[in-house]
Amino acid sequence: ADESSGYESESAGGERAAAASGTRGRQRRARTAFTSEQVCRLEKTFQRQKYLGASERRKLAAALHLSEIQIKTWFQNRRMKLKRQI
């Protein structure tokens, strides 16, 4: 399974974009815009369990058409949001 590192490849196009913006190195991946259905499912899952195991993360990623890394990051961010609220 090809899993993205979360960064755009360093192709010639990416290098030109970096040169044009005056930055060097890798470009950040574009921010993921989750659909309301995805957020609803993620929130429901989070209410049941704050931490996902690998198999649960894999199943949820497949069901929501997201990468496992996106699911993992969403849960990390959501736990931090909960911590800030408390």
mmCIF file with all atom_site columns, N, CA and C in Angstrom, residues 8-37:
data_model
loop_
_atom_site.group_PDB
_atom_site.id
_atom_site.type_symbol
_atom_site.label_atom_id
_atom_site.label_alt_id
_atom_site.label_comp_id
_atom_site.label_asym_id
_atom_site.label_entity_id
_atom_site.label_seq_id
_atom_site.pdbx_PDB_ins_code
_atom_site.Cartn_x
_atom_site.Cartn_y
_atom_site.Cartn_z
_atom_site.occupancy
_atom_site.B_iso_or_equiv
_atom_site.pdbx_formal_charge
_atom_site.auth_seq_id
_atom_site.auth_comp_id
_atom_site.auth_asym_id
_atom_site.auth_atom_id
_atom_site.pdbx_PDB_model_num
ATOM 1  N N  . GLU A 1 8  ? 4.438   16.879 -0.356  1.00 0.00 ? 8  GLU A N  1
ATOM 2  C CA . GLU A 1 8  ? 4.461   16.795 -1.812  1.00 0.00 ? 8  GLU A CA 1
ATOM 3  C C  . GLU A 1 8  ? 5.828   16.277 -2.230  1.00 0.00 ? 8  GLU A C  1
ATOM 4  N N  . SER A 1 9  ? 5.860   15.610 -3.355  1.00 0.00 ? 9  SER A N  1
ATOM 5  C CA . SER A 1 9  ? 7.148   15.120 -3.835  1.00 0.00 ? 9  SER A CA 1
ATOM 6  C C  . SER A 1 9  ? 8.009   16.298 -4.264  1.00 0.00 ? 9  SER A C  1
ATOM 7  N N  . GLU A 1 10 ? 9.297   16.063 -4.260  1.00 0.00 ? 10 GLU A N  1
ATOM 8  C CA . GLU A 1 10 ? 10.214  17.123 -4.652  1.00 0.00 ? 10 GLU A CA 1
ATOM 9  C C  . GLU A 1 10 ? 10.457  17.074 -6.153  1.00 0.00 ? 10 GLU A C  1
ATOM 10 N N  . SER A 1 11 ? 9.364   17.113 -6.908  1.00 0.00 ? 11 SER A N  1
ATOM 11 C CA . SER A 1 11 ? 9.479   17.136 -8.362  1.00 0.00 ? 11 SER A CA 1
ATOM 12 C C  . SER A 1 11 ? 9.888   18.536 -8.805  1.00 0.00 ? 11 SER A C  1
ATOM 13 N N  . ALA A 1 12 ? 10.127  18.680 -10.093 1.00 0.00 ? 12 ALA A N  1
ATOM 14 C CA . ALA A 1 12 ? 10.534  19.980 -10.621 1.00 0.00 ? 12 ALA A CA 1
ATOM 15 C C  . ALA A 1 12 ? 9.479   21.037 -10.303 1.00 0.00 ? 12 ALA A C  1
ATOM 16 N N  . GLY A 1 13 ? 8.196   20.664 -10.376 1.00 0.00 ? 13 GLY A N  1
ATOM 17 C CA . GLY A 1 13 ? 7.120   21.604 -10.073 1.00 0.00 ? 13 GLY A CA 1
ATOM 18 C C  . GLY A 1 13 ? 7.192   22.079 -8.633  1.00 0.00 ? 13 GLY A C  1
ATOM 19 N N  . GLY A 1 14 ? 7.452   21.163 -7.713  1.00 0.00 ? 14 GLY A N  1
ATOM 20 C CA . GLY A 1 14 ? 7.563   21.520 -6.310  1.00 0.00 ? 14 GLY A CA 1
ATOM 21 C C  . GLY A 1 14 ? 8.750   22.421 -6.050  1.00 0.00 ? 14 GLY A C  1
ATOM 22 N N  . GLU A 1 15 ? 9.850   22.162 -6.757  1.00 0.00 ? 15 GLU A N  1
ATOM 23 C CA . GLU A 1 15 ? 11.039  22.995 -6.594  1.00 0.00 ? 15 GLU A CA 1
ATOM 24 C C  . GLU A 1 15 ? 10.785  24.398 -7.119  1.00 0.00 ? 15 GLU A C  1
ATOM 25 N N  . ARG A 1 16 ? 10.094  24.499 -8.249  1.00 0.00 ? 16 ARG A N  1
ATOM 26 C CA . ARG A 1 16 ? 9.771   25.826 -8.783  1.00 0.00 ? 16 ARG A CA 1
ATOM 27 C C  . ARG A 1 16 ? 8.882   26.588 -7.822  1.00 0.00 ? 16 ARG A C  1
ATOM 28 N N  . ALA A 1 17 ? 7.915   25.903 -7.213  1.00 0.00 ? 17 ALA A N  1
ATOM 29 C CA . ALA A 1 17 ? 7.027   26.558 -6.262  1.00 0.00 ? 17 ALA A CA 1
ATOM 30 C C  . ALA A 1 17 ? 7.826   27.050 -5.054  1.00 0.00 ? 17 ALA A C  1
ATOM 31 N N  . ALA A 1 18 ? 8.777   26.229 -4.595  1.00 0.00 ? 18 ALA A N  1
ATOM 32 C CA . ALA A 1 18 ? 9.596   26.625 -3.452  1.00 0.00 ? 18 ALA A CA 1
ATOM 33 C C  . ALA A 1 18 ? 10.470  27.819 -3.809  1.00 0.00 ? 18 ALA A C  1
ATOM 34 N N  . ALA A 1 19 ? 11.033  27.803 -5.006  1.00 0.00 ? 19 ALA A N  1
ATOM 35 C CA . ALA A 1 19 ? 11.883  28.912 -5.427  1.00 0.00 ? 19 ALA A CA 1
ATOM 36 C C  . ALA A 1 19 ? 11.067  30.190 -5.576  1.00 0.00 ? 19 ALA A C  1
ATOM 37 N N  . ALA A 1 20 ? 9.859   30.064 -6.105  1.00 0.00 ? 20 ALA A N  1
ATOM 38 C CA . ALA A 1 20 ? 9.015   31.239 -6.316  1.00 0.00 ? 20 ALA A CA 1
ATOM 39 C C  . ALA A 1 20 ? 8.595   31.859 -4.987  1.00 0.00 ? 20 ALA A C  1
ATOM 40 N N  . SER A 1 21 ? 8.372   31.026 -3.970  1.00 0.00 ? 21 SER A N  1
ATOM 41 C CA . SER A 1 21 ? 7.923   31.550 -2.686  1.00 0.00 ? 21 SER A CA 1
ATOM 42 C C  . SER A 1 21 ? 9.091   31.912 -1.773  1.00 0.00 ? 21 SER A C  1
ATOM 43 N N  . GLY A 1 22 ? 10.299  31.601 -2.211  1.00 0.00 ? 22 GLY A N  1
ATOM 44 C CA . GLY A 1 22 ? 11.478  31.952 -1.435  1.00 0.00 ? 22 GLY A CA 1
ATOM 45 C C  . GLY A 1 22 ? 11.777  30.972 -0.319  1.00 0.00 ? 22 GLY A C  1
ATOM 46 N N  . THR A 1 23 ? 11.144  29.798 -0.317  1.00 0.00 ? 23 THR A N  1
ATOM 47 C CA . THR A 1 23 ? 11.409  28.802 0.716   1.00 0.00 ? 23 THR A CA 1
ATOM 48 C C  . THR A 1 23 ? 12.297  27.714 0.144   1.00 0.00 ? 23 THR A C  1
ATOM 49 N N  . ARG A 1 24 ? 12.892  26.929 1.020   1.00 0.00 ? 24 ARG A N  1
ATOM 50 C CA . ARG A 1 24 ? 13.742  25.835 0.589   1.00 0.00 ? 24 ARG A CA 1
ATOM 51 C C  . ARG A 1 24 ? 13.251  24.563 1.237   1.00 0.00 ? 24 ARG A C  1
ATOM 52 N N  . GLY A 1 25 ? 13.565  23.429 0.632   1.00 0.00 ? 25 GLY A N  1
ATOM 53 C CA . GLY A 1 25 ? 13.199  22.144 1.217   1.00 0.00 ? 25 GLY A CA 1
ATOM 54 C C  . GLY A 1 25 ? 11.806  21.707 0.815   1.00 0.00 ? 25 GLY A C  1
ATOM 55 N N  . ARG A 1 26 ? 11.273  20.781 1.603   1.00 0.00 ? 26 ARG A N  1
ATOM 56 C CA . ARG A 1 26 ? 9.972   20.191 1.280   1.00 0.00 ? 26 ARG A CA 1
ATOM 57 C C  . ARG A 1 26 ? 8.833   21.173 1.523   1.00 0.00 ? 26 ARG A C  1
ATOM 58 N N  . GLN A 1 27 ? 7.781   20.987 0.732   1.00 0.00 ? 27 GLN A N  1
ATOM 59 C CA . GLN A 1 27 ? 6.564   21.771 0.906   1.00 0.00 ? 27 GLN A CA 1
ATOM 60 C C  . GLN A 1 27 ? 5.621   21.007 1.828   1.00 0.00 ? 27 GLN A C  1
ATOM 61 N N  . ARG A 1 28 ? 4.851   21.746 2.616   1.00 0.00 ? 28 ARG A N  1
ATOM 62 C CA . ARG A 1 28 ? 3.873   21.098 3.486   1.00 0.00 ? 28 ARG A CA 1
ATOM 63 C C  . ARG A 1 28 ? 2.716   20.577 2.654   1.00 0.00 ? 28 ARG A C  1
ATOM 64 N N  . ARG A 1 29 ? 2.113   19.508 3.136   1.00 0.00 ? 29 ARG A N  1
ATOM 65 C CA . ARG A 1 29 ? 0.940   18.958 2.478   1.00 0.00 ? 29 ARG A CA 1
ATOM 66 C C  . ARG A 1 29 ? -0.234  19.907 2.709   1.00 0.00 ? 29 ARG A C  1
ATOM 67 N N  . ALA A 1 30 ? -1.112  20.009 1.738   1.00 0.00 ? 30 ALA A N  1
ATOM 68 C CA . ALA A 1 30 ? -2.280  20.863 1.877   1.00 0.00 ? 30 ALA A CA 1
ATOM 69 C C  . ALA A 1 30 ? -3.145  20.352 3.034   1.00 0.00 ? 30 ALA A C  1
ATOM 70 N N  . ARG A 1 31 ? -3.761  21.265 3.751   1.00 0.00 ? 31 ARG A N  1
ATOM 71 C CA . ARG A 1 31 ? -4.605  20.904 4.889   1.00 0.00 ? 31 ARG A CA 1
ATOM 72 C C  . ARG A 1 31 ? -5.804  20.096 4.414   1.00 0.00 ? 31 ARG A C  1
ATOM 73 N N  . THR A 1 32 ? -6.126  19.041 5.146   1.00 0.00 ? 32 THR A N  1
ATOM 74 C CA . THR A 1 32 ? -7.260  18.186 4.795   1.00 0.00 ? 32 THR A CA 1
ATOM 75 C C  . THR A 1 32 ? -8.547  18.856 5.233   1.00 0.00 ? 32 THR A C  1
ATOM 76 N N  . ALA A 1 33 ? -9.501  18.973 4.316   1.00 0.00 ? 33 ALA A N  1
ATOM 77 C CA . ALA A 1 33 ? -10.825 19.492 4.651   1.00 0.00 ? 33 ALA A CA 1
ATOM 78 C C  . ALA A 1 33 ? -11.741 18.291 4.846   1.00 0.00 ? 33 ALA A C  1
ATOM 79 N N  . PHE A 1 34 ? -12.022 17.956 6.096   1.00 0.00 ? 34 PHE A N  1
ATOM 80 C CA . PHE A 1 34 ? -12.879 16.815 6.388   1.00 0.00 ? 34 PHE A CA 1
ATOM 81 C C  . PHE A 1 34 ? -14.320 17.173 6.075   1.00 0.00 ? 34 PHE A C  1
ATOM 82 N N  . THR A 1 35 ? -15.065 16.222 5.547   1.00 0.00 ? 35 THR A N  1
ATOM 83 C CA . THR A 1 35 ? -16.487 16.450 5.296   1.00 0.00 ? 35 THR A CA 1
ATOM 84 C C  . THR A 1 35 ? -17.227 16.371 6.627   1.00 0.00 ? 35 THR A C  1
ATOM 85 N N  . SER A 1 36 ? -18.443 16.894 6.663   1.00 0.00 ? 36 SER A N  1
ATOM 86 C CA . SER A 1 36 ? -19.225 16.849 7.908   1.00 0.00 ? 36 SER A CA 1
ATOM 87 C C  . SER A 1 36 ? -19.519 15.409 8.312   1.00 0.00 ? 36 SER A C  1
ATOM 88 N N  . GLU A 1 37 ? -19.705 14.528 7.320   1.00 0.00 ? 37 GLU A N  1
ATOM 89 C CA . GLU A 1 37 ? -19.943 13.114 7.620   1.00 0.00 ? 37 GLU A CA 1
ATOM 90 C C  . GLU A 1 37 ? -18.714 12.478 8.267   1.00 0.00 ? 37 GLU A C  1
#
